[in-house]
Short mmCIF file of C-alpha atoms in Angstrom, two decimals:
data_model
loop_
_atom_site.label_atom_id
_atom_site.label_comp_id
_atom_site.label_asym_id
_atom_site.label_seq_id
_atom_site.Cartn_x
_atom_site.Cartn_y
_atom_site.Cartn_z
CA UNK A 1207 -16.65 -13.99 10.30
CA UNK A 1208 -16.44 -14.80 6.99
CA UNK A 1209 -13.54 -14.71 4.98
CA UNK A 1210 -11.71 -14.80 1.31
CA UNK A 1211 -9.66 -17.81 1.07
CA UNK A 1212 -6.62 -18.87 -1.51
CA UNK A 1213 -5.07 -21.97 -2.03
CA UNK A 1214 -1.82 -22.87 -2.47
CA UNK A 1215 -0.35 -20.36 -0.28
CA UNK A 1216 2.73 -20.77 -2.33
CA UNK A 1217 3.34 -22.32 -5.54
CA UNK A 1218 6.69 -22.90 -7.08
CA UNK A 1219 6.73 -23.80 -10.76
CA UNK A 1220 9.24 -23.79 -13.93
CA UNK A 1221 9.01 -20.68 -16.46
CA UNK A 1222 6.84 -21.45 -19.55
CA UNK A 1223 4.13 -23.43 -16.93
CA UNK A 1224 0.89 -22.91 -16.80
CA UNK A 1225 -0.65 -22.00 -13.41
CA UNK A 1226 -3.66 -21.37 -11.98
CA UNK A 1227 -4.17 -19.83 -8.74
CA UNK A 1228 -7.30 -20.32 -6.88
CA UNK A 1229 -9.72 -18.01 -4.61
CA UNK A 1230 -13.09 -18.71 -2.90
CA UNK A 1231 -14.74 -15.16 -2.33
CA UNK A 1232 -17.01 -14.62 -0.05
CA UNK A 1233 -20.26 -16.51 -0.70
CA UNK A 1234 -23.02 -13.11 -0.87
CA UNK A 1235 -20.34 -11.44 -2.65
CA UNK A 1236 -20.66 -10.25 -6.59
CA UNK A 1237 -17.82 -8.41 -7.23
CA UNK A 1238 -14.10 -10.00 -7.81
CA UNK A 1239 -10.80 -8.74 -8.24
CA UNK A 1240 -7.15 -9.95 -8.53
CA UNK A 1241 -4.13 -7.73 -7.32
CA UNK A 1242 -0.34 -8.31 -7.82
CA UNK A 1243 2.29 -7.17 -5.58
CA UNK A 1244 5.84 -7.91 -7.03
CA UNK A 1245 7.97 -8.25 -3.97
CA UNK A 1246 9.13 -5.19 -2.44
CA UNK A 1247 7.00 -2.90 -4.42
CA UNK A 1248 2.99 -1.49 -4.11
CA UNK A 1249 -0.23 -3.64 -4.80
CA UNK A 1250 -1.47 -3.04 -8.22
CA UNK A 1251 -4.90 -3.90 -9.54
CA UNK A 1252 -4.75 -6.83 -12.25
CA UNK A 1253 -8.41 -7.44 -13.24
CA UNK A 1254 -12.06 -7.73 -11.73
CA UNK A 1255 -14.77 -9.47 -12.54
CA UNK A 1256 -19.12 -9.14 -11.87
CA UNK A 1257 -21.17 -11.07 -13.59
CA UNK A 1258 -19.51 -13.23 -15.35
CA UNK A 1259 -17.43 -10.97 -17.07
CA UNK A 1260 -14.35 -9.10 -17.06
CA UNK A 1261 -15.02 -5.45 -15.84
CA UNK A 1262 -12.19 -3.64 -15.85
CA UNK A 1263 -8.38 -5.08 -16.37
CA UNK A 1264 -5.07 -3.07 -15.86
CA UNK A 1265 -2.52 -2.82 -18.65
CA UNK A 1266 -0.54 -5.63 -16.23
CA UNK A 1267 -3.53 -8.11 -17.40
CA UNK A 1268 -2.57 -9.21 -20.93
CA UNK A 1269 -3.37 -12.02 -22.60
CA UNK A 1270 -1.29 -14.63 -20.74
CA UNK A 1271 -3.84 -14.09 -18.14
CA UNK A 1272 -7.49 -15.26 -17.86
CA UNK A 1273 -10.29 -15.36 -14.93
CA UNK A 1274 -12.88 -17.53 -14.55
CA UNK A 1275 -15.79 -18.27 -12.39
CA UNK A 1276 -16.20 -22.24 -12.81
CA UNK A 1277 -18.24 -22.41 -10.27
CA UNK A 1278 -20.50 -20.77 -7.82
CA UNK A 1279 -17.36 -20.37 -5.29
CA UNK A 1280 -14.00 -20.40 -6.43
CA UNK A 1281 -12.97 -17.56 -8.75
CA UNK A 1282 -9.58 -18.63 -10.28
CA UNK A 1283 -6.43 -16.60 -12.24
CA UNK A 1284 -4.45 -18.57 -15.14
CA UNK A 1285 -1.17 -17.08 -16.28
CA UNK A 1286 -0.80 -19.51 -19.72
CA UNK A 1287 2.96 -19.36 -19.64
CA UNK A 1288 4.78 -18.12 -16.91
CA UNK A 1289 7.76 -15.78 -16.85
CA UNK A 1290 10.08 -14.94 -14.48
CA UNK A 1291 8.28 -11.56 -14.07
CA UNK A 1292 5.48 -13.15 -12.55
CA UNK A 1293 7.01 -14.06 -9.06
CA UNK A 1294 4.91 -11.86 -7.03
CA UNK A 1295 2.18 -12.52 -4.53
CA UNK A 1296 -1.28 -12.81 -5.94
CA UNK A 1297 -4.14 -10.97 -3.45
CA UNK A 1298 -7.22 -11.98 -4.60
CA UNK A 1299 -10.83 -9.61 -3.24
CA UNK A 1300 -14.35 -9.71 -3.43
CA UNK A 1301 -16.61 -6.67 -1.70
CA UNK A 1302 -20.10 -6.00 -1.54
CA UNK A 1303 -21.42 -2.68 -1.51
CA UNK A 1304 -21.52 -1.14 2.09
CA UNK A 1305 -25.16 -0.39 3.33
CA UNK A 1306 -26.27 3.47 3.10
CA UNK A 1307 -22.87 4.27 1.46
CA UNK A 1308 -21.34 4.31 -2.08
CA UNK A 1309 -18.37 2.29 -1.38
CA UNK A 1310 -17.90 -0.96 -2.20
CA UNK A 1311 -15.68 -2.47 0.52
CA UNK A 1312 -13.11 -5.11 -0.67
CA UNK A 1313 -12.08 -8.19 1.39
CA UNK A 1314 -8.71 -9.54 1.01
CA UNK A 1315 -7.69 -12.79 0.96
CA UNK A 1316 -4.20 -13.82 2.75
CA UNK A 1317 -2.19 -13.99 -0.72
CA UNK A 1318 -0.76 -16.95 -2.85
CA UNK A 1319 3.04 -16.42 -3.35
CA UNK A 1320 3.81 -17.26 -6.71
CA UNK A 1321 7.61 -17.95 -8.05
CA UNK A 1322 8.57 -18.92 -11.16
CA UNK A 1323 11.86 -20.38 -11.64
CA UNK B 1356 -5.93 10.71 -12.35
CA UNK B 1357 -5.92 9.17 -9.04
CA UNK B 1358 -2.72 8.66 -7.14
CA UNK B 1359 -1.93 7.97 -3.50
CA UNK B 1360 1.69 8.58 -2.62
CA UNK B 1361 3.87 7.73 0.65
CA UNK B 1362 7.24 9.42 0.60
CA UNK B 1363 8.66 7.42 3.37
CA UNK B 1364 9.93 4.46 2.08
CA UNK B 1365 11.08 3.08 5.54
CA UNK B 1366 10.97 4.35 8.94
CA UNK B 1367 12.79 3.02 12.09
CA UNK B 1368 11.95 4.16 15.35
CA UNK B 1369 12.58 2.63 19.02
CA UNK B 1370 10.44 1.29 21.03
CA UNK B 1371 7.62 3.49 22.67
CA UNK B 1372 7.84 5.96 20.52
CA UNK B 1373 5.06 7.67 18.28
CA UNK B 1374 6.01 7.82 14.75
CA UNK B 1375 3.66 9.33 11.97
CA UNK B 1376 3.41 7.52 8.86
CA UNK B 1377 2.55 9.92 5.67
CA UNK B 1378 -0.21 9.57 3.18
CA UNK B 1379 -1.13 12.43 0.01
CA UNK B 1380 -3.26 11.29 -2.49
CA UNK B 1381 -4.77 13.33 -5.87
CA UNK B 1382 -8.21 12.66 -7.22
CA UNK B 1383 -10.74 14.76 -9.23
CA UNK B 1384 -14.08 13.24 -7.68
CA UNK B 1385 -15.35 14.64 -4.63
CA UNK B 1386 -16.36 11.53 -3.34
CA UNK B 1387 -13.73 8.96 -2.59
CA UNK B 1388 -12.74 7.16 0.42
CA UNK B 1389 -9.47 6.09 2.21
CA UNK B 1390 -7.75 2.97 3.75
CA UNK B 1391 -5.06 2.05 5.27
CA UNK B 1392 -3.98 -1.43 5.73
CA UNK B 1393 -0.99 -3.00 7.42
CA UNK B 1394 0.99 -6.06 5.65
CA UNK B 1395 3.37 -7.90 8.39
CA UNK B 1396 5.62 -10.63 7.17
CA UNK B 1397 3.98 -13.13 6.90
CA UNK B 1398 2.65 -11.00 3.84
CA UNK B 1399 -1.37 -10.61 3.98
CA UNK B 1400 -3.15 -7.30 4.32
CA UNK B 1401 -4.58 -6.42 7.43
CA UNK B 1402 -7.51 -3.74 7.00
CA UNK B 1403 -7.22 -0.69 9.36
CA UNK B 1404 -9.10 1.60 8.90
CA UNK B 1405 -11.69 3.36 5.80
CA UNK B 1406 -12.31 6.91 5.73
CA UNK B 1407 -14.51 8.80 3.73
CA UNK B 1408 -14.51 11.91 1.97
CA UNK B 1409 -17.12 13.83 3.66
CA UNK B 1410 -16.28 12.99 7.62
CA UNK B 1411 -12.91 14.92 8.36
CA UNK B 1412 -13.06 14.00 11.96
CA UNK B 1413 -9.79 12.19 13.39
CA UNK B 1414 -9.70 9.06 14.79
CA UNK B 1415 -8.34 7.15 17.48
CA UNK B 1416 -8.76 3.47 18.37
CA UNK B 1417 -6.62 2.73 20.76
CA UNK B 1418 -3.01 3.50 19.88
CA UNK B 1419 -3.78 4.39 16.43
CA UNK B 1420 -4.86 7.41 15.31
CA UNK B 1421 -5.88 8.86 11.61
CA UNK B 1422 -5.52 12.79 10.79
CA UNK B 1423 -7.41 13.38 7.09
CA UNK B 1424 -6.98 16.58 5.79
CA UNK B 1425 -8.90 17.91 2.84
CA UNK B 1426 -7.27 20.92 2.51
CA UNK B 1427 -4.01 19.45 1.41
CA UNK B 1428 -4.91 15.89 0.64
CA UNK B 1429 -3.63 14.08 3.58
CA UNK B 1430 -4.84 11.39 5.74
CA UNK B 1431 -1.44 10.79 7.73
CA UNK B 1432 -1.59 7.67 10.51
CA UNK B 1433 0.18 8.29 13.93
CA UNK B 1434 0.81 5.01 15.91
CA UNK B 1435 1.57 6.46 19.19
CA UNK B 1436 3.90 4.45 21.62
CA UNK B 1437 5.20 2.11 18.85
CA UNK B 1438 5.88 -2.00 19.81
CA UNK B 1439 7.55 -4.15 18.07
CA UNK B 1440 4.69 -6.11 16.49
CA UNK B 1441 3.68 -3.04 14.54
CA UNK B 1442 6.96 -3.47 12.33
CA UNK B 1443 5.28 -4.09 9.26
CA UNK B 1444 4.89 -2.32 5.45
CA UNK B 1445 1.95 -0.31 5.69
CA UNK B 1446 -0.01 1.00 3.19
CA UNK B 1447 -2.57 3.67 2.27
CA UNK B 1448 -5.18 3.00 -0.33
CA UNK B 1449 -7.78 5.29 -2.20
CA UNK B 1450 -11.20 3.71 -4.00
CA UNK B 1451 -13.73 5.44 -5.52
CA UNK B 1452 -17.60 4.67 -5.45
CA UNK B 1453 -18.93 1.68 -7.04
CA UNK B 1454 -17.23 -1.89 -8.34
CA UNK B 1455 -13.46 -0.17 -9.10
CA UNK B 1456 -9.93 -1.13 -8.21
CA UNK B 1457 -8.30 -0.08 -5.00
CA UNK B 1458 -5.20 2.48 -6.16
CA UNK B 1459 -2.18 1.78 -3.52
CA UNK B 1460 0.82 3.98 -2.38
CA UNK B 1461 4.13 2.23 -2.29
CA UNK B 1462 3.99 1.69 1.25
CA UNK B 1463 6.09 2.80 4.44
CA UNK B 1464 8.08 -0.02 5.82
CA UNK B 1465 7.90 0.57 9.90
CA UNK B 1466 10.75 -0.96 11.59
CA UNK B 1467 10.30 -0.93 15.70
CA UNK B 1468 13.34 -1.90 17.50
CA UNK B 1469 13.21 -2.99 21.25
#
C-alpha cells in the first residue's frame, strides 16, 4: 500500500540552524500539507501546498518557514533559523480526493522529531 | 469557527474494561466529516476511522465502536474490553470538503494497565 514517507526520523540541531525536513507524498497525490505537534499538546495545521503554491498557511507559518516542491517527489519544510520553540514533531500529508465524495482524505506520514538545542 | 474538543485529558482504566473516549466538535457547514486517529509512542498517527456528516449510523469493527450524534455534536469512541496495546493519545479530527487543513482536539491520553 502506498505510503507518505519522512526522513530523518529525528534531527537534532543547534538554535539559529537552518533545517530542512523532508517528505515524499504519495506519488498520484496533488495536495500537501505540513502539521506541527509540540510535544504533549494537539496537531496543528502549519501550511499546504497544490500546485506549486502555498494554499493556505496557519498564523504558526511565518516567515522563518518555507515549502518547496524541488522535485516531482519530495515536498520539503525549511525553518531558516531555528528556535527553541520549534522542538516538536513535524507530520507531513498529502490526500487525494475520495471517489463519489467531497472529502479529501489525508495520509500521514510517521513524523520527523525535530529538537533544537 | 470550527473546533473539535476532548475534555478528557487522560484516562486510565484496567485491563478488560470498556472505556469511552469523548469527542464534541462546532462547525457551521452542514457537510463535514470526522476522524479519529490513534498516536502510540512511538509517535505516528494511526487512522481509525472517517465519518461523515450525513451517515449517523454507529459503528463497530471489532472492539471498536463509534457513536456520532448530530443532535449534540458528538462522535464519542468506545473501545470495549480495553488491552494494553491500546494505551495510546488518541485523537479526534474534523475536515471539511475540499483541499483544507485537518482541525484536531487535544487528545485523550488512554492508559490500560494489566
Amino acid at each position: 500500500e502506498p505510503e507518505v514517507t519522512q526522513t530523518p526520523s529525528h534531527q537534532v540541531t543547534q538554535m539559529g540552524q537552518e533545517v530542512i525536513l523532508r517528505c515524499v507524498p504519495i506519488s498520484n497525490h496533488l495536495y500537501f500539507y505540513w502539521y506541527r505537534q509540540i510535544l504533549g499538546q494537539k496537531v496543528e495545521f502549519l501550511v499546504s501546498f497544490y500546485n506549486n503554491e502555498i494554499s493556505e498557511k496557519s498564523e504558526i507559518f511565518d516567515d522563518q518557514f518555507s515549502v518547496e516542491r524541488p522535485d516531482g517527489s519530495n515536498f520539503t519544510l525549511k525553518i531558516r533559523s531555528t528556535k527553541l520553540e520549534d522542538s516538536a514533531m513535524y507530520f507531513c500529508a498529502s490526500s487525494d480526493r475520495v471517489p463519489g465524495q467531497a472529502s479529501y482524505e489525508q495520509y500521514f506520514g510517521p513524523g520527523t522529531r525535530l529538537t533544537v538545542t | 469557527a470550527q473546533k473539535v474538543t476532548q475534555a478528557q485529558t487522560e484516562i486510565s482504566v484496567v485491563e478488560k474494561e470498556d472505556v469511552t473516549l469523548d469527542c464534541v466538535y462546532e462547525t457551521r457547514d452542514t457537510t463535514y466529516y470526522l476522524f479519529w486517529y490513534k498516536q502510540p509512542p512511538s509517535g505516528e498517527l494511526v487512522f481509525l476511522i472517517r465519518r461523515n456528516s450525513f451517515d449517523e449510523q454507529n459503528e463497530i469493527s471489532g472492539r471498536y465502536s463509534w457513536n456520532f450524534q448530530k443532535s449534540t455534536s458528538s462522535f464519542n469512541f468506545t473501545i470495549t474490553a480495553s488491552q494494553v496495546v491500546d494505551s495510546a493519545v488518541y485523537f479526534c479530527a474534523l475536515h471539511h470538503p475540499g483541499n483544507t487543513p485537518l482541525v484536531f482536539g487535544k487528545g485523550t491520553r488512554l492508559s490500560v494497565i494489566a
